[in-house]
Short mmCIF file of C-alpha atoms and ligand atoms in Angstrom, two decimals:
data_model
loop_
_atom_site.label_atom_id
_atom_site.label_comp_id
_atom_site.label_asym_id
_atom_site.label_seq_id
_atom_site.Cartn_x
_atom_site.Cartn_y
_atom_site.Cartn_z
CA UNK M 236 -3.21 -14.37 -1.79
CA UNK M 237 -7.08 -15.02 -1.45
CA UNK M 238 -8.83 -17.20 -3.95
CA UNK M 239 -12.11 -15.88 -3.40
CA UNK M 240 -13.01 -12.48 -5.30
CA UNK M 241 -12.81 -9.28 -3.39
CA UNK M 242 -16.25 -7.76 -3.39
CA UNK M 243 -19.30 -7.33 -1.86
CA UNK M 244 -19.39 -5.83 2.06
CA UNK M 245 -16.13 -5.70 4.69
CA UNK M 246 -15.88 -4.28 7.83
CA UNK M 247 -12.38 -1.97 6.84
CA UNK M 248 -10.86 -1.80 3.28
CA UNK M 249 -7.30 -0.63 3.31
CA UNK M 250 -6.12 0.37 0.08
CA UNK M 251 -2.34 0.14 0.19
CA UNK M 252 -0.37 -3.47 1.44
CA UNK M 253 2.57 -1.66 2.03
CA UNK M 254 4.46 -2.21 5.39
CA UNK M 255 1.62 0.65 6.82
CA UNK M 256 -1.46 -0.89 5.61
CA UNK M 257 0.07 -4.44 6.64
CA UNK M 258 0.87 -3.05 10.04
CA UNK M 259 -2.83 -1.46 10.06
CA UNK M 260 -4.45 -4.87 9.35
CA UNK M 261 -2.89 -6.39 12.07
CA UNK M 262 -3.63 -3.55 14.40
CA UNK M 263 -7.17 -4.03 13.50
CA UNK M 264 -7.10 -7.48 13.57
CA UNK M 265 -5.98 -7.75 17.17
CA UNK M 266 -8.97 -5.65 18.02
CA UNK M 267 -10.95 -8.46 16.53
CA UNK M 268 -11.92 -6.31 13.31
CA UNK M 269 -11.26 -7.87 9.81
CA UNK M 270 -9.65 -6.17 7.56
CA UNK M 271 -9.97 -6.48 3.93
CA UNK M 272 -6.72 -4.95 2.03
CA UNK M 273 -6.79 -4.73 -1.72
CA UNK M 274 -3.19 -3.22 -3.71
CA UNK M 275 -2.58 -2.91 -7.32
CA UNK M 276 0.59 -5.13 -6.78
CA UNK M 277 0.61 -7.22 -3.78
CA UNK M 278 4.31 -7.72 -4.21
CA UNK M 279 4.83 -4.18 -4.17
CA UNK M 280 7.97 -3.86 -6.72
CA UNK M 281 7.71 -0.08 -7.05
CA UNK M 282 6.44 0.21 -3.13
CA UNK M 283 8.51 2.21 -0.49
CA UNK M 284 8.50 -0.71 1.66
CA UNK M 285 10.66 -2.74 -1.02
CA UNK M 286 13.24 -0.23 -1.34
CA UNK M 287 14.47 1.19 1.71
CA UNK M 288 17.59 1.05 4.15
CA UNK M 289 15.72 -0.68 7.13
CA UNK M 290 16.97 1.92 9.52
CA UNK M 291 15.06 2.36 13.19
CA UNK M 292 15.36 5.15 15.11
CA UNK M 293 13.45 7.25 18.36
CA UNK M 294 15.65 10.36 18.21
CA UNK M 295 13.58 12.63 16.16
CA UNK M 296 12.28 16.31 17.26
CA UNK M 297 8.46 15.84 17.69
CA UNK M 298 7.07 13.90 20.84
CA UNK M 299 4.73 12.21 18.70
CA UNK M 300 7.74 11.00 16.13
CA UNK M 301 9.80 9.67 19.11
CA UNK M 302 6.32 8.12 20.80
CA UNK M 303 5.69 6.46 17.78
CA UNK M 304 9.36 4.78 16.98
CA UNK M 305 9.48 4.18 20.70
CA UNK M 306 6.31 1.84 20.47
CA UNK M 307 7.92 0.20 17.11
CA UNK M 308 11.26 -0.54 18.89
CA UNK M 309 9.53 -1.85 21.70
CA UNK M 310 7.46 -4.13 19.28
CA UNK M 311 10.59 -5.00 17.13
CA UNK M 312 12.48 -6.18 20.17
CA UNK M 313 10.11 -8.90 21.46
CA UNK M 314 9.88 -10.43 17.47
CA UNK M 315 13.51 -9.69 16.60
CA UNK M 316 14.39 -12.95 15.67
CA UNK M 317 11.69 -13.21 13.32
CA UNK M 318 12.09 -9.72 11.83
CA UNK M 319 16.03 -9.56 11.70
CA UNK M 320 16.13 -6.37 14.49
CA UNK M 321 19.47 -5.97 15.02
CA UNK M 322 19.84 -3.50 18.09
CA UNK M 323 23.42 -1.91 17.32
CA UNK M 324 22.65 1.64 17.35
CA UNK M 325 22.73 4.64 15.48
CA UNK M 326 26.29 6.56 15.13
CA UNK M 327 25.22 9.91 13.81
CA UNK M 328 28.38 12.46 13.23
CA UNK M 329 27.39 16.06 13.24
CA UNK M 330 29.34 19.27 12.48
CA UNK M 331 29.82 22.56 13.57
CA UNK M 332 26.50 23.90 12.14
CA UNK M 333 23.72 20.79 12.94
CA UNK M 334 26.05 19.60 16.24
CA UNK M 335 24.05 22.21 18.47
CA UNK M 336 20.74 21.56 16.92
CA UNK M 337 21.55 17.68 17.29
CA UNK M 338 22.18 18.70 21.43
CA UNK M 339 19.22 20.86 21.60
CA UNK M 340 16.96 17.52 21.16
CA UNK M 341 18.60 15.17 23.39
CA UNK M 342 16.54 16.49 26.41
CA UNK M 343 13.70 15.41 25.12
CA UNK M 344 14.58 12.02 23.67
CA UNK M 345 15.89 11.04 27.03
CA UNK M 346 12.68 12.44 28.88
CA UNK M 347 11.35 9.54 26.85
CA UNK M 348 13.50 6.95 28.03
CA UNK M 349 15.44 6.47 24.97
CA UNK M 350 19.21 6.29 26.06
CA UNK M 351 21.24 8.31 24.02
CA UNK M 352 25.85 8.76 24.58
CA UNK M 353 27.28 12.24 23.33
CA UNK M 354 30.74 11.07 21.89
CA UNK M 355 33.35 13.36 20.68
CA UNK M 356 35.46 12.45 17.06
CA UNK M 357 38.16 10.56 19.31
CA UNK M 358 35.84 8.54 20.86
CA UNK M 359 33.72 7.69 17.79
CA UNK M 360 37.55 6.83 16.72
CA UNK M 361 38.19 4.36 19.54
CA UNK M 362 34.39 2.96 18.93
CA UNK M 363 35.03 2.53 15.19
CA UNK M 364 38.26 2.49 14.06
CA UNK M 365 37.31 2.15 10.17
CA UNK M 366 36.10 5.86 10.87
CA UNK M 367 40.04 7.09 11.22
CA UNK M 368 39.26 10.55 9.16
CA UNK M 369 38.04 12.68 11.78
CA UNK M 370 38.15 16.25 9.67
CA UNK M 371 34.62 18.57 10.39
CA UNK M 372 32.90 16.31 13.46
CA UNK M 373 32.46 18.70 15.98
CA UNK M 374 30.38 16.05 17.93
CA UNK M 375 28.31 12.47 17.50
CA UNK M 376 25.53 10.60 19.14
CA UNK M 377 25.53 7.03 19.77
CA UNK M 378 21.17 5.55 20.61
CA UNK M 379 22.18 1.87 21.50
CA UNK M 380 18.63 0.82 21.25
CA UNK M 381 18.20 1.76 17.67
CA UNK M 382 19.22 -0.25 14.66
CA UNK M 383 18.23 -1.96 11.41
CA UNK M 384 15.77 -4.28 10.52
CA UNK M 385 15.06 -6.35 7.40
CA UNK M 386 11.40 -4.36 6.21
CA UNK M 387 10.55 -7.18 4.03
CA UNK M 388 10.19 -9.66 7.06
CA UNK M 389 8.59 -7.02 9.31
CA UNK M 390 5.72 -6.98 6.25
CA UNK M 391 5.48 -10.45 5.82
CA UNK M 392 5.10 -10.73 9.55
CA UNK M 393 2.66 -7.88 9.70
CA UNK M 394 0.67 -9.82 6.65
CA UNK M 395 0.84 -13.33 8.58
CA UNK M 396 -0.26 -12.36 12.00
CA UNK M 397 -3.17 -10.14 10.32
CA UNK M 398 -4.14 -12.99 8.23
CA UNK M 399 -4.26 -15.07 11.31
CA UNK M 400 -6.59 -12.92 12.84
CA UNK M 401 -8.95 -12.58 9.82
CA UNK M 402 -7.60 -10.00 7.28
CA UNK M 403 -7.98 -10.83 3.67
CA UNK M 404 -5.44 -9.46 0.98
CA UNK M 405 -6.32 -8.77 -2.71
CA UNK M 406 -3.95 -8.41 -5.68
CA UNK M 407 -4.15 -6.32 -8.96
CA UNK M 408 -6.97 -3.70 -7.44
CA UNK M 409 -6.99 -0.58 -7.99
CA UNK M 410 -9.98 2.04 -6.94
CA UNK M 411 -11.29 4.18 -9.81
CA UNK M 412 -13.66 5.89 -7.37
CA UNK M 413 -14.47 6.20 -3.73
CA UNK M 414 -17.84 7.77 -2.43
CA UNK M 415 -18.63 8.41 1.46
CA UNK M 416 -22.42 7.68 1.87
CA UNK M 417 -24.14 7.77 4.95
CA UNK M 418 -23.98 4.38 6.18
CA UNK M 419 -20.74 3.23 4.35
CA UNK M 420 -18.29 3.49 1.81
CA UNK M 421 -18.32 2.56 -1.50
CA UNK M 422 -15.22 1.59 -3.78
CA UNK M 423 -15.91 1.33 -7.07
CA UNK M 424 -12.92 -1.35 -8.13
CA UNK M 425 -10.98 -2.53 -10.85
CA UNK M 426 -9.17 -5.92 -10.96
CA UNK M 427 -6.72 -6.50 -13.76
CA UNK M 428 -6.63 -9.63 -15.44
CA UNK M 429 -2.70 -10.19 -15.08
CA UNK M 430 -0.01 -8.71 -13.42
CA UNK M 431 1.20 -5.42 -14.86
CA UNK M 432 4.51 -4.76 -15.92
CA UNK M 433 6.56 -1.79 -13.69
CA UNK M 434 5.86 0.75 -16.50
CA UNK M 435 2.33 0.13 -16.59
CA UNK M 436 1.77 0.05 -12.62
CA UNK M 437 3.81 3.10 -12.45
CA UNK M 438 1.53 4.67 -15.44
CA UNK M 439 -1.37 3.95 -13.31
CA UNK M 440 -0.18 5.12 -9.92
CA UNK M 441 0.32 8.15 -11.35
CA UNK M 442 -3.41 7.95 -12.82
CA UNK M 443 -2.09 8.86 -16.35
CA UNK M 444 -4.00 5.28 -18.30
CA UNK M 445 -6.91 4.35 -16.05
CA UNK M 446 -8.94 3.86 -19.45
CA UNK M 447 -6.60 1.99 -21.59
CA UNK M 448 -5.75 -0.42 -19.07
CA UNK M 449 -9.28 -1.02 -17.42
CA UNK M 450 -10.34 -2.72 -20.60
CA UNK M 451 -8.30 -5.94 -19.74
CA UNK M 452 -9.92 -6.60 -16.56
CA UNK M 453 -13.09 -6.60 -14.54
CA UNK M 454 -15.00 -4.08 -12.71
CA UNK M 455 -16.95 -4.47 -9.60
CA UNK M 456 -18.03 -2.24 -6.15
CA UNK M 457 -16.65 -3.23 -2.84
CA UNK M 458 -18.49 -2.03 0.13
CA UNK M 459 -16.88 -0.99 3.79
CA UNK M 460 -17.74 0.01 7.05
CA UNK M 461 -14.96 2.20 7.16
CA UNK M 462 -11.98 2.71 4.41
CA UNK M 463 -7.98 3.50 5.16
CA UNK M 464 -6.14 4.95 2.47
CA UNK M 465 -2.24 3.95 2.88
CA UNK M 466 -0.92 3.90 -0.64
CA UNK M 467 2.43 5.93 0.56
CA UNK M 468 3.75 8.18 -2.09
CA UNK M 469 0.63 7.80 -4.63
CA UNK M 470 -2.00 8.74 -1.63
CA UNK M 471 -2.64 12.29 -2.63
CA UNK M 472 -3.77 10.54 -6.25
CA UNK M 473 -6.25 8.34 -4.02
CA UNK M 474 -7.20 11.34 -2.01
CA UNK M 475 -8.05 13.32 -5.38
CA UNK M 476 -10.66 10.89 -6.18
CA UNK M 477 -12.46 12.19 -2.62
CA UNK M 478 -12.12 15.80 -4.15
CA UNK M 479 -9.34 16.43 -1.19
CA UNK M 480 -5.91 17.68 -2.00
CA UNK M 481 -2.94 16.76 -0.41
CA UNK M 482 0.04 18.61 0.02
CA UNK M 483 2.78 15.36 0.13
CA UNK M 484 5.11 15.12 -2.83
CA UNK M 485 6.84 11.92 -4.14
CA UNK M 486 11.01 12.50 -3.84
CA UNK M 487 13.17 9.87 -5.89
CA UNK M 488 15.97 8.14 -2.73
CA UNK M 489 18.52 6.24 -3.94
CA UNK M 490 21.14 3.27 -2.62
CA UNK M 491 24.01 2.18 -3.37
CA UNK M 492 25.62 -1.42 -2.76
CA UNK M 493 29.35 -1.41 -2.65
CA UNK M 494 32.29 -3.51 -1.32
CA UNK M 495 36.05 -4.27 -1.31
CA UNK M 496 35.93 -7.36 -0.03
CA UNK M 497 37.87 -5.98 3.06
CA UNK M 498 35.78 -3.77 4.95
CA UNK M 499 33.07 -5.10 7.13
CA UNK M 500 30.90 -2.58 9.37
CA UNK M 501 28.57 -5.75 10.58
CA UNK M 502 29.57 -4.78 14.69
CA UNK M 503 27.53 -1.59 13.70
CA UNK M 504 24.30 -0.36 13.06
CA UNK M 505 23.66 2.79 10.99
CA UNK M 506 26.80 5.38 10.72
CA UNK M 507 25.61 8.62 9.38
CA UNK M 508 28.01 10.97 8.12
CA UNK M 509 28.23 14.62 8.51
CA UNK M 510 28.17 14.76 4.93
CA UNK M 511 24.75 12.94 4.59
CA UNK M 512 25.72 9.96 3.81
CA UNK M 513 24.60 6.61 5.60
CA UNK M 514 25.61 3.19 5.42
CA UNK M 515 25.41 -0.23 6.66
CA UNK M 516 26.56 -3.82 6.27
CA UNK M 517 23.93 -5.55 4.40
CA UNK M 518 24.28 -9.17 3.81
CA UNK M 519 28.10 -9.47 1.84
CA UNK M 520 27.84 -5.67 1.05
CA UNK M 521 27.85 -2.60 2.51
CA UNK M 522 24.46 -0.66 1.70
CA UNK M 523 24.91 3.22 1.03
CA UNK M 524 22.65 6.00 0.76
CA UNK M 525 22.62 10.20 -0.01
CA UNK M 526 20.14 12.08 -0.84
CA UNK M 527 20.81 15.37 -2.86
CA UNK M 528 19.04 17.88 -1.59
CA UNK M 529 18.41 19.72 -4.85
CA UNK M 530 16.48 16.50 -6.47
CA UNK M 531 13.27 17.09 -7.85
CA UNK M 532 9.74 15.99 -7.01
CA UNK M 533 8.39 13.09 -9.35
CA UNK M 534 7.40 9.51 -9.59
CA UNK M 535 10.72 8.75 -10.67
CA UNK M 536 12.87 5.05 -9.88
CA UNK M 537 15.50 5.76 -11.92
CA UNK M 538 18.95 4.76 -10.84
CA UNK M 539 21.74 6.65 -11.58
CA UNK M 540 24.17 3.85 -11.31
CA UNK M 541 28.14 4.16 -11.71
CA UNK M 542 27.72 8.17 -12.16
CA UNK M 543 25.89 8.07 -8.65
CA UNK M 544 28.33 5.89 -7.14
CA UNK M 545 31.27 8.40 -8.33
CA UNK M 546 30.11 11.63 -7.98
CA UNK M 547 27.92 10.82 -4.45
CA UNK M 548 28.99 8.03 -2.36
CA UNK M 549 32.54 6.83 -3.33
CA UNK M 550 33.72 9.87 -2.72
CA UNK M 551 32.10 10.88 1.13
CA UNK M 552 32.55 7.08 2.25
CA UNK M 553 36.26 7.62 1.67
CA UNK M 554 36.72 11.07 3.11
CA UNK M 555 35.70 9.65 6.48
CA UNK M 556 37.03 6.12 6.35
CA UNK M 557 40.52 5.89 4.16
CA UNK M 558 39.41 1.64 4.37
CA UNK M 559 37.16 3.25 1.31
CA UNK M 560 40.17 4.01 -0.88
CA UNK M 561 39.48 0.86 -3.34
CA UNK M 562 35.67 0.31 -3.91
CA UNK M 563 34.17 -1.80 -6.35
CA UNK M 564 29.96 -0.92 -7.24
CA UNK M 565 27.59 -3.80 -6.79
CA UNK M 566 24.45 -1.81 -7.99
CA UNK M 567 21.69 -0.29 -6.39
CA UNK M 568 18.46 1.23 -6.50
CA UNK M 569 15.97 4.16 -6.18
CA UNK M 570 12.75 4.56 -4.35
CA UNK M 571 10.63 6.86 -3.36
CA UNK M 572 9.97 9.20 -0.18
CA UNK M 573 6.46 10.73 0.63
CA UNK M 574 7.41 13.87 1.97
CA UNK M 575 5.08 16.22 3.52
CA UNK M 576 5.75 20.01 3.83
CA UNK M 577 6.81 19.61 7.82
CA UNK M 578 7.93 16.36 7.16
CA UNK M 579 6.05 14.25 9.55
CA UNK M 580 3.33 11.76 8.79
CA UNK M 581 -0.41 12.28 8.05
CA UNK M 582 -2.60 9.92 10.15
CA UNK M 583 -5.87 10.49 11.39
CA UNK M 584 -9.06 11.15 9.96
CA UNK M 585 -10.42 12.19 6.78
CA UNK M 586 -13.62 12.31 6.41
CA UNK M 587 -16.85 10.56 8.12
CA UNK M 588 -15.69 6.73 7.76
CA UNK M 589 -12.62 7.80 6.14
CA UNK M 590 -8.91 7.35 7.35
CA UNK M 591 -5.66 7.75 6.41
CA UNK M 592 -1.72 7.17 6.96
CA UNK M 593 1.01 7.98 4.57
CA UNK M 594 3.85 10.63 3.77
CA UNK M 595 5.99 8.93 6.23
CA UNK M 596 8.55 11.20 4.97
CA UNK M 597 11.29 8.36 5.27
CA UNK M 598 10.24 6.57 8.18
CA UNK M 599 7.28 4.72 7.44
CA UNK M 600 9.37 1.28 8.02
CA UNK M 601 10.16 2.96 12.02
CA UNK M 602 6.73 4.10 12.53
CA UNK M 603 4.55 1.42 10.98
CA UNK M 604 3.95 -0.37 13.84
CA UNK M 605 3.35 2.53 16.27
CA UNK M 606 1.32 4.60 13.39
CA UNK M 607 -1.29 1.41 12.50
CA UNK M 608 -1.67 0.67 16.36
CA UNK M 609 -3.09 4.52 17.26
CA UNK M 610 -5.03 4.23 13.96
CA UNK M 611 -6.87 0.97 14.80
CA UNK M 612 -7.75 2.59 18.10
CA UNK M 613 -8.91 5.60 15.90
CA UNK M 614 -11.35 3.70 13.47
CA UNK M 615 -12.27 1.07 16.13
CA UNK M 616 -12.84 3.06 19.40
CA UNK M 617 -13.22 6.21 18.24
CA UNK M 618 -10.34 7.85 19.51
CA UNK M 619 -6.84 7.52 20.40
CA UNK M 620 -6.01 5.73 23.64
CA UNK M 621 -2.66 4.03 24.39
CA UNK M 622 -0.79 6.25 21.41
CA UNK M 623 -1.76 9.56 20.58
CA UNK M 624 -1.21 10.33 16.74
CA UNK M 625 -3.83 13.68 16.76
CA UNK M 626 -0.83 16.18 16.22
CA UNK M 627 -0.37 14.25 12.93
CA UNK M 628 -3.78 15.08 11.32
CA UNK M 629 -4.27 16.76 8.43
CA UNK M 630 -5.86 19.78 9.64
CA UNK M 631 -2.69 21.08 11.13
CA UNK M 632 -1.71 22.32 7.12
CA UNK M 633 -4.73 24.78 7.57
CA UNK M 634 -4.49 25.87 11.52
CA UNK M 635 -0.11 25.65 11.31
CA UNK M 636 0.21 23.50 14.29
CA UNK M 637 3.33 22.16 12.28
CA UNK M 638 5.25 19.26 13.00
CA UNK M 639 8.77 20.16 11.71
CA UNK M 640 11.29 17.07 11.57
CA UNK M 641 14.43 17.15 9.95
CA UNK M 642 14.25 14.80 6.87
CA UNK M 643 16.53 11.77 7.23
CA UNK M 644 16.48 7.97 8.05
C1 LIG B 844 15.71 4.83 -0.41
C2 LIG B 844 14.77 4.82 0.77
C3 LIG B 844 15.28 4.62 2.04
C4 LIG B 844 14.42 4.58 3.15
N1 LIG B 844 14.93 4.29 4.37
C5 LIG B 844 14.10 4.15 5.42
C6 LIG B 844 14.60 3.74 6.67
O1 LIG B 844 15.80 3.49 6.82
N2 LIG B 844 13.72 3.62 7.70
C7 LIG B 844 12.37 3.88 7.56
O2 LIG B 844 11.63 3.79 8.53
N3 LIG B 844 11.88 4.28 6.36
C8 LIG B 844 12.70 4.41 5.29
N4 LIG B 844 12.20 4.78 4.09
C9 LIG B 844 10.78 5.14 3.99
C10 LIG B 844 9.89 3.91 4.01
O3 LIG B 844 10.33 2.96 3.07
C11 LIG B 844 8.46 4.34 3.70
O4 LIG B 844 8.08 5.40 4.56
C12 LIG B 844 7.48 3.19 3.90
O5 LIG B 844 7.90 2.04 3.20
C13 LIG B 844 6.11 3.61 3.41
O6 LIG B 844 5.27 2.48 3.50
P1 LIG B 844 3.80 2.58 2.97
O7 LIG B 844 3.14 1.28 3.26
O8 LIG B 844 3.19 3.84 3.45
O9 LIG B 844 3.95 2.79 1.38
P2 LIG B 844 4.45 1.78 0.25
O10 LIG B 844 5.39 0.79 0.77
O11 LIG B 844 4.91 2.60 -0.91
O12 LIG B 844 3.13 0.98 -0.14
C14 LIG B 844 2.08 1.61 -0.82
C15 LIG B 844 1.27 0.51 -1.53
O13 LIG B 844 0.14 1.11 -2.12
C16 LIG B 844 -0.10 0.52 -3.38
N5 LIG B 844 -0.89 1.47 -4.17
C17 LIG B 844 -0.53 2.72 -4.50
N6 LIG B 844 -1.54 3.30 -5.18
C18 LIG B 844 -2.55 2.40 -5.25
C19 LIG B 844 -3.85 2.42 -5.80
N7 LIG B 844 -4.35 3.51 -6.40
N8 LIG B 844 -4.63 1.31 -5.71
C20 LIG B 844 -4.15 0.19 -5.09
N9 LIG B 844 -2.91 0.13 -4.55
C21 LIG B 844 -2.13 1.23 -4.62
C22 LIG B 844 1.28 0.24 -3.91
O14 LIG B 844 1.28 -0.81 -4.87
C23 LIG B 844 2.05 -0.16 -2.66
O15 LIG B 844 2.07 -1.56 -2.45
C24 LIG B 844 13.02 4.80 2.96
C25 LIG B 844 12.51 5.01 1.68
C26 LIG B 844 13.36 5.00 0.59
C27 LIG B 844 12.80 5.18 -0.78
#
């Protein structure tokens, strides 16, 4: 993406051009700093940000969860076009166990202006009538102003308008060691000669073959004001390197792609189930997604394919809609979630010219924009000013200020 070689002395070095550290570079570039962002594959084929659902959302728990989406849908909306925002809400079914805990909330989304309908099963009938098996819904919620957007365009756009306003991005980087000295920081880099194959980025994520493979390329230091960490689900391995542990563990998510060629939910945003399951048109298809609770931690992207499609989502799609009856399996995917142990983000500071924003816990894509804004005021100014992201520091593992959010898109 840059021709010149990364080295020598930047203002900001964000490790991580993911849809965060994109975000971040523009946030920082609109307060006129420069931000230099180095990945260990640009493209980001194993990255969160390639493999999501593109769900956007306000009606979480936490204030600073809702303030956060609130200032990304606000953002989305005035470059929707360009990002493929579609506003056509969230329809989020809930039985008798989660419906009260889904009212209890409400309050407080609406205290913060986000509109939000309480629909019983024969109105989310009447709404969508593909949704005609109304067994177990004791109650929905319909937020008009949430919706989907296509993540791949919100990072290119995030990369663009950063790169307009100075930010330089660096391919096949990755940091072998970071030390904090008194007047900066200093990354001690390595730049491989050629694109790695998945296997071997996903070897060296996981910091399993930083010796074989830094033979084939070049070493050098890189030198910054002030360095963001933002490598999503491999941040704690970053983080190590600092002596720091972190307490965020990599969770495999997987999608499905399905269709019968007769069903078409494209008048609707995201329908949540109260089985779990979500889906959405997407393009010709219909994207689904369901996350067993029971699956392991693990930098795993395997797909489970035609078994997943049977045993998870064939079979909860058609309990609700009978449409489902006939389905044929287009393929899918699997990704992965950061999830910390209240499931909220980390973002703040981590040491003396050190920052950091990951474990997005599934809504990284929702919060990037908010998230790299109050960071850029953060590592700029010194403090948070229009968005306040302090409840999301670290510390609040040690003191158990928690931030508990239920874990969903
Ligand atoms: C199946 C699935 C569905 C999801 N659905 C939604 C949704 O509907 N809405 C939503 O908001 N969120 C959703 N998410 C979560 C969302 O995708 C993530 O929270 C978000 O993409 C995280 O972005 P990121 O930039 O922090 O991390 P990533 O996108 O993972 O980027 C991290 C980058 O860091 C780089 N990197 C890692 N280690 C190093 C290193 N040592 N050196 C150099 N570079 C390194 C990687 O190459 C990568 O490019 C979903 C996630 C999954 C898996």
């Amino acid at each position: 993406m840059d021709n010149d070689a990364c080295g020598g002395r930047c203002e900001v070095a964000i490790v991580g051009a993911g849809i965060v550290g994109s975000a971040l570079a523009m946030a920082l570039g609109e307060r006129g700093v420069r931000a230099t962002v180095v990945d260990i594959d640009l493209s980001g084929r194993l990255s969160s940000s390639e493999r999501n659902a593109g769900g956007v959302r306000a009606t979480w728990w936490q204030p600073v969860n809702i303030a956060l989406c609130r200032a990304s849908i606000q953002y989305y909306e005035s470059i929707a076009a360009d990002v493929g925002f579609r506003q056509k809400g969230y329809l989020w079914l809930y039985d008798q166990q989660t419906w009260a805990g889904a009212l209890a909330h409400l309050e407080l989304q609406r205290q913060f202006g986000h509109p939000i309908e309480e629909l019983t099963a024969a109105e989310v009938a009447r709404r969508v009538p593909e949704i005609d098996r109304l067994e177990g819904i004791a109650g929905a919620t319909f937020a008009p102003r949430d919706g989907l957007i296509n993540p791949n365009l919100l990072k290119q756009h995030y990369r663009a308008r950063s790169q307009e306003l100075g930010a330089r991005y660096f391919d096949r980087i990755f940091i072998n060691a970071i030390e904090a000295q008194a007047g900066e920081v200093l990354l001690t880099c390595w730049q491989a000669d050629e694109n790695l194959p998945d296997e071997g980025l996903l070897r060296l994520m996981a910091q399993d073959a930083r010796e074989a493979e830094a033979e084939t390329g070049r070493l050098f230091e890189l030198r910054a004001d002030a360095l963001a960490i933002c490598c999503g689900a491999w941040s704690p391995n970053l983080i190590k390197l600092l002596g720091i542990d972190t307490p965020t563990e990599a969770v495999r998510r997987q999608i499905c792609l399905v269709d019968n060629r007769v069903t078409n939910l494209a008048a609707y945003g995201m329908i949540v189930d109260t089985s779990g399951l979500y889906c959405h048109n997407e393009g010709p298809h219909i994207l689904a997604g369901y996350s067993p609770p029971e699956t392991p931690p693990g930098y795993s992207f395997q797909y489970d394919g035609e078994q997943f499609f049977l045993n998870e989502i064939w079979p909860r799609l058609y309990a609700r809609m009978s449409c489902f009856e006939r389905l044929r399996h287009v393929g899918g995917w699997a990704g992965l979630y950061a999830v910390s142990p209240d499931r909220s983000a980390i973002v703040g500071r981590l040491g003396p010219r050190l920052f950091e924003a990951h474990s997005f816990s599934g809504r990284g894509v929702m919060q990037s924009y908010g998230a790299a804004q109050a960071l850029a005021d953060l590592i700029v100014k010194g403090g948070y000013e229009r968005l306040d992201a302090s409840a999301l520091a670290r510390e609040r593992f040690a003191t158990g200020r928690l931030i508990p959010e239920e874990l969903h898109i």
